PDB file of C-alpha atoms in Angstrom:
ATOM      1  CA  MET W   1       0.000   0.000   0.000  1.00 69.00           C
ATOM      2  CA  LYS W   2       2.867   2.371   0.747  1.00 74.00           C
ATOM      3  CA  LYS W   3       4.135   1.932  -2.793  1.00 76.00           C
ATOM      4  CA  ILE W   4       0.732   2.760  -4.204  1.00 75.00           C
ATOM      5  CA  LEU W   5       0.427   5.932  -2.155  1.00 73.00           C
ATOM      6  CA  SER W   6       3.974   7.021  -2.955  1.00 77.00           C
ATOM      7  CA  VAL W   7       3.390   6.540  -6.704  1.00 73.00           C
ATOM      8  CA  ALA W   8       0.130   8.467  -6.516  1.00 73.00           C
ATOM      9  CA  ALA W   9       1.778  11.297  -4.538  1.00 74.00           C
ATOM     10  CA  LEU W  10       4.626  11.456  -7.045  1.00 70.00           C
ATOM     11  CA  ALA W  11       2.154  11.641  -9.885  1.00 68.00           C
ATOM     12  CA  ILE W  12       0.235  14.467  -8.228  1.00 72.00           C
ATOM     13  CA  LEU W  13       3.437  16.333  -7.431  1.00 62.00           C
ATOM     14  CA  LEU W  14       4.750  16.008 -10.967  1.00 59.00           C
ATOM     15  CA  SER W  15       1.419  17.050 -12.458  1.00 59.00           C
ATOM     16  CA  ALA W  16       1.257  20.109 -10.206  1.00 59.00           C
ATOM     17  CA  CYS W  17       4.801  21.197 -11.095  1.00 56.00           C
ATOM     18  CA  SER W  18       4.395  20.584 -14.783  1.00 50.00           C
ATOM     19  CA  ASN W  19       3.073  23.228 -17.121  1.00 56.00           C
ATOM     20  CA  ASN W  20       2.440  20.881 -19.934  1.00 65.00           C
ATOM     21  CA  ALA W  21      -0.963  19.147 -19.789  1.00 70.00           C
ATOM     22  CA  LYS W  22       0.201  16.308 -22.022  1.00 74.00           C
ATOM     23  CA  GLU W  23       3.032  15.430 -19.712  1.00 75.00           C
ATOM     24  CA  ALA W  24       0.688  15.530 -16.768  1.00 72.00           C
ATOM     25  CA  ALA W  25      -1.782  13.210 -18.485  1.00 76.00           C
ATOM     26  CA  MET W  26       1.006  10.834 -19.432  1.00 81.00           C
ATOM     27  CA  ILE W  27       2.377  10.810 -15.897  1.00 84.00           C
ATOM     28  CA  LYS W  28      -1.135  10.189 -14.550  1.00 83.00           C
ATOM     29  CA  GLN W  29      -1.563   7.254 -16.896  1.00 84.00           C
ATOM     30  CA  GLN W  30       1.793   5.818 -15.841  1.00 84.00           C
ATOM     31  CA  ALA W  31       0.830   6.245 -12.206  1.00 83.00           C
ATOM     32  CA  ILE W  32      -2.503   4.498 -12.789  1.00 83.00           C
ATOM     33  CA  VAL W  33      -0.747   1.633 -14.611  1.00 81.00           C
ATOM     34  CA  ALA W  34       1.766   1.353 -11.782  1.00 79.00           C
ATOM     35  CA  VAL W  35      -1.026   1.274  -9.190  1.00 76.00           C
ATOM     36  CA  LYS W  36      -2.912  -1.393 -11.155  1.00 76.00           C
ATOM     37  CA  ASP W  37       0.247  -3.473 -11.523  1.00 75.00           C
ATOM     38  CA  SER W  38       0.996  -3.249  -7.825  1.00 72.00           C
ATOM     39  CA  LEU W  39      -2.597  -4.229  -7.018  1.00 71.00           C
ATOM     40  CA  ARG W  40      -2.312  -7.242  -9.319  1.00 72.00           C
ATOM     41  CA  LEU W  41       1.009  -8.189  -7.764  1.00 69.00           C
ATOM     42  CA  ASP W  42      -0.504  -7.845  -4.307  1.00 71.00           C
ATOM     43  CA  SER W  43      -3.474 -10.038  -5.257  1.00 71.00           C
ATOM     44  CA  PHE W  44      -1.124 -12.675  -6.699  1.00 73.00           C
ATOM     45  CA  LYS W  45       0.863 -12.657  -3.484  1.00 75.00           C
ATOM     46  CA  ARG W  46      -2.320 -13.101  -1.455  1.00 78.00           C
ATOM     47  CA  ALA W  47      -3.470 -15.923  -3.734  1.00 77.00           C
ATOM     48  CA  ASP W  48      -0.086 -17.655  -3.391  1.00 78.00           C
ATOM     49  CA  ALA W  49      -0.242 -17.325   0.379  1.00 82.00           C
ATOM     50  CA  LEU W  50      -3.755 -18.791   0.449  1.00 83.00           C
ATOM     51  CA  GLU W  51      -2.700 -21.673  -1.803  1.00 85.00           C
ATOM     52  CA  LYS W  52       0.302 -22.460   0.421  1.00 87.00           C
ATOM     53  CA  GLU W  53      -1.944 -22.399   3.479  1.00 87.00           C
ATOM     54  CA  ARG W  54      -4.449 -24.754   1.812  1.00 88.00           C
ATOM     55  CA  ILE W  55      -1.672 -27.191   0.834  1.00 88.00           C
ATOM     56  CA  ALA W  56      -0.348 -27.161   4.398  1.00 88.00           C
ATOM     57  CA  GLN W  57      -3.844 -27.950   5.718  1.00 88.00           C
ATOM     58  CA  VAL W  58      -4.227 -30.867   3.302  1.00 88.00           C
ATOM     59  CA  LYS W  59      -0.831 -32.269   4.329  1.00 89.00           C
ATOM     60  CA  ASP W  60      -1.736 -31.943   8.006  1.00 90.00           C
ATOM     61  CA  GLU W  61      -5.001 -33.801   7.375  1.00 89.00           C
ATOM     62  CA  GLU W  62      -3.161 -36.591   5.525  1.00 90.00           C
ATOM     63  CA  ILE W  63      -0.692 -36.922   8.397  1.00 91.00           C
ATOM     64  CA  ARG W  64      -3.543 -37.110  10.921  1.00 92.00           C
ATOM     65  CA  THR W  65      -5.319 -39.754   8.839  1.00 91.00           C
ATOM     66  CA  ALA W  66      -2.141 -41.826   8.551  1.00 91.00           C
ATOM     67  CA  ARG W  67      -1.586 -41.627  12.314  1.00 92.00           C
ATOM     68  CA  ILE W  68      -5.150 -42.753  13.000  1.00 92.00           C
ATOM     69  CA  ARG W  69      -4.755 -45.711  10.633  1.00 91.00           C
ATOM     70  CA  GLU W  70      -1.473 -46.691  12.291  1.00 91.00           C
ATOM     71  CA  GLU W  71      -3.038 -46.480  15.759  1.00 91.00           C
ATOM     72  CA  LYS W  72      -5.966 -48.650  14.661  1.00 90.00           C
ATOM     73  CA  ARG W  73      -3.578 -51.196  13.189  1.00 90.00           C
ATOM     74  CA  THR W  74      -1.463 -51.365  16.351  1.00 89.00           C
ATOM     75  CA  LEU W  75      -4.575 -51.727  18.518  1.00 89.00           C
ATOM     76  CA  LEU W  76      -5.844 -54.563  16.344  1.00 88.00           C
ATOM     77  CA  LEU W  77      -2.484 -56.331  16.512  1.00 88.00           C
ATOM     78  CA  ALA W  78      -2.372 -55.878  20.279  1.00 87.00           C
ATOM     79  CA  GLU W  79      -5.871 -57.385  20.613  1.00 87.00           C
ATOM     80  CA  ARG W  80      -4.854 -60.348  18.483  1.00 86.00           C
ATOM     81  CA  ASN W  81      -1.722 -60.912  20.551  1.00 84.00           C
ATOM     82  CA  GLU W  82      -3.718 -60.727  23.791  1.00 84.00           C
ATOM     83  CA  ALA W  83      -6.233 -63.249  22.481  1.00 82.00           C
ATOM     84  CA  ALA W  84      -3.442 -65.591  21.420  1.00 81.00           C
ATOM     85  CA  GLU W  85      -1.801 -65.286  24.830  1.00 80.00           C
ATOM     86  CA  ARG W  86      -5.103 -66.032  26.572  1.00 80.00           C
ATOM     87  CA  ARG W  87      -5.570 -69.120  24.417  1.00 79.00           C
ATOM     88  CA  SER W  88      -2.036 -70.342  25.060  1.00 74.00           C
ATOM     89  CA  ASN W  89      -2.327 -69.659  28.813  1.00 73.00           C
ATOM     90  CA  SER W  90      -5.636 -71.490  29.070  1.00 67.00           C
ATOM     91  CA  SER W  91      -4.185 -74.656  27.562  1.00 59.00           C
ATOM     92  CA  SER W  92      -1.747 -76.787  29.488  1.00 49.00           C
ATOM     93  CA  SER W  93       1.823 -75.468  29.330  1.00 51.00           C
ATOM     94  CA  ASN W  94       3.240 -79.028  29.275  1.00 50.00           C
ATOM     95  CA  THR W  95       1.644 -79.967  25.974  1.00 52.00           C
ATOM     96  CA  VAL W  96       3.314 -79.147  22.710  1.00 53.00           C
ATOM     97  CA  ALA W  97       1.095 -77.490  20.152  1.00 53.00           C
ATOM     98  CA  THR W  98       0.606 -79.769  17.181  1.00 55.00           C
ATOM     99  CA  PRO W  99       0.128 -78.233  13.781  1.00 58.00           C
ATOM    100  CA  ALA W 100      -3.387 -78.359  12.390  1.00 59.00           C
ATOM    101  CA  LYS W 101      -3.967 -81.630  10.613  1.00 60.00           C
ATOM    102  CA  LYS W 102      -4.907 -81.146   6.988  1.00 67.00           C
ATOM    103  CA  LYS W 103      -8.122 -82.859   6.056  1.00 73.00           C
ATOM    104  CA  GLY W 104      -8.801 -84.768   2.912  1.00 84.00           C
ATOM    105  CA  TRP W 105      -6.583 -86.221   0.256  1.00 89.00           C
ATOM    106  CA  SER W 106      -3.510 -84.412  -0.947  1.00 90.00           C
ATOM    107  CA  GLN W 107      -3.221 -83.557  -4.609  1.00 91.00           C
ATOM    108  CA  ALA W 108      -0.438 -86.163  -4.900  1.00 91.00           C
ATOM    109  CA  ALA W 109      -2.722 -88.913  -3.575  1.00 93.00           C
ATOM    110  CA  LYS W 110      -5.572 -87.844  -5.844  1.00 93.00           C
ATOM    111  CA  GLY W 111      -3.235 -87.709  -8.824  1.00 94.00           C
ATOM    112  CA  THR W 112      -1.883 -91.173  -8.054  1.00 94.00           C
ATOM    113  CA  ALA W 113      -5.363 -92.718  -7.812  1.00 95.00           C
ATOM    114  CA  ILE W 114      -6.702 -91.004 -10.919  1.00 95.00           C
ATOM    115  CA  GLY W 115      -3.525 -91.751 -12.878  1.00 95.00           C
ATOM    116  CA  ALA W 116      -3.580 -95.431 -11.902  1.00 95.00           C
ATOM    117  CA  GLY W 117      -7.213 -95.796 -12.942  1.00 95.00           C
ATOM    118  CA  ALA W 118      -6.783 -93.972 -16.226  1.00 95.00           C
ATOM    119  CA  GLY W 119      -3.555 -95.848 -16.974  1.00 94.00           C
ATOM    120  CA  ALA W 120      -5.174 -99.219 -16.297  1.00 94.00           C
ATOM    121  CA  ILE W 121      -8.097 -98.432 -18.607  1.00 94.00           C
ATOM    122  CA  GLY W 122      -5.709 -97.157 -21.258  1.00 93.00           C
ATOM    123  CA  GLY W 123      -3.519-100.273 -20.902  1.00 93.00           C
ATOM    124  CA  ILE W 124      -6.502-102.571 -21.370  1.00 93.00           C
ATOM    125  CA  LEU W 125      -7.489-100.732 -24.529  1.00 92.00           C
ATOM    126  CA  VAL W 126      -3.969-100.698 -26.004  1.00 91.00           C
ATOM    127  CA  ASP W 127      -2.575-104.138 -25.101  1.00 88.00           C
ATOM    128  CA  LYS W 128      -4.212-107.347 -26.281  1.00 86.00           C
ATOM    129  CA  ASN W 129      -3.314-109.082 -23.028  1.00 88.00           C
ATOM    130  CA  ASN W 130      -5.698-107.236 -20.721  1.00 86.00           C
ATOM    131  CA  ALA W 131      -3.976-108.030 -17.409  1.00 91.00           C
ATOM    132  CA  ARG W 132      -0.483-107.083 -18.561  1.00 93.00           C
ATOM    133  CA  GLY W 133      -1.752-103.850 -20.175  1.00 92.00           C
ATOM    134  CA  ALA W 134      -3.728-102.900 -17.081  1.00 93.00           C
ATOM    135  CA  ILE W 135      -0.712-103.424 -14.796  1.00 94.00           C
ATOM    136  CA  ILE W 136       1.736-101.513 -16.989  1.00 94.00           C
ATOM    137  CA  GLY W 137      -0.734 -98.703 -17.671  1.00 94.00           C
ATOM    138  CA  GLY W 138      -1.691 -98.472 -13.991  1.00 95.00           C
ATOM    139  CA  VAL W 139       1.936 -98.167 -12.848  1.00 96.00           C
ATOM    140  CA  VAL W 140       2.819 -95.544 -15.466  1.00 95.00           C
ATOM    141  CA  GLY W 141      -0.392 -93.588 -14.831  1.00 95.00           C
ATOM    142  CA  ALA W 142       0.089 -93.693 -11.055  1.00 95.00           C
ATOM    143  CA  GLY W 143       3.653 -92.372 -11.329  1.00 96.00           C
ATOM    144  CA  THR W 144       2.640 -89.569 -13.667  1.00 96.00           C
ATOM    145  CA  GLY W 145      -0.349 -88.619 -11.498  1.00 95.00           C
ATOM    146  CA  TYR W 146       1.820 -88.540  -8.382  1.00 95.00           C
ATOM    147  CA  VAL W 147       4.390 -86.204  -9.964  1.00 95.00           C
ATOM    148  CA  ILE W 148       1.696 -83.798 -11.161  1.00 94.00           C
ATOM    149  CA  GLY W 149      -0.181 -83.874  -7.822  1.00 93.00           C
ATOM    150  CA  ARG W 150       3.002 -83.348  -5.801  1.00 92.00           C
ATOM    151  CA  ALA W 151       3.771 -80.226  -7.842  1.00 90.00           C
ATOM    152  CA  GLN W 152       0.278 -78.898  -7.079  1.00 91.00           C
ATOM    153  CA  ASP W 153       0.797 -79.595  -3.370  1.00 89.00           C
ATOM    154  CA  ARG W 154       4.013 -77.542  -3.435  1.00 88.00           C
ATOM    155  CA  LYS W 155       2.222 -74.622  -5.090  1.00 87.00           C
ATOM    156  CA  SER W 156      -0.644 -74.683  -2.592  1.00 85.00           C
ATOM    157  CA  GLY W 157       1.749 -74.858   0.386  1.00 82.00           C
ATOM    158  CA  ARG W 158       0.652 -78.270   1.650  1.00 84.00           C
ATOM    159  CA  VAL W 159       4.184 -79.592   1.069  1.00 82.00           C
ATOM    160  CA  GLN W 160       7.332 -77.530   1.500  1.00 79.00           C
ATOM    161  CA  PRO W 161       9.083 -76.821  -1.836  1.00 71.00           C
ATOM    162  CA  LYS W 162      12.472 -78.334  -2.533  1.00 70.00           C
ATOM    163  CA  ASN W 163      15.424 -76.090  -1.772  1.00 63.00           C
TER     164      ASN W 163
END
């Protein structure tokens, strides 16, 4: 504001001292342009300040949200740990916890059974001696089914992969 007033005062002073009306008009115009420019500059500065303040508020809100999420997560983990401790304390301390027994057939067992059956049927159809074809086909099919099923068990996590 001081700049605006000083430019206006200078313009008035120069116009009062000047005898030439054209020079006075030109100086007035320059003073008006200078005032308008300073007003624009001032408004840009205010807009920049407001934008910086808004960005700071958004960042503060994001930080608060992240802290709340982290607190919720730690509380949930603490509750889970407490529940696990209660369960382990309620059971006898002398007993060793056994891993959960997996129910049902493994993929290797299923593959062996299916492979043996399919191989036996295939052997009967291919070989003229039905018994010999069934035995050979059953053995080959069982081996192939086992290998495929064992690989599926490794992928699913039922069996630990080879190192």
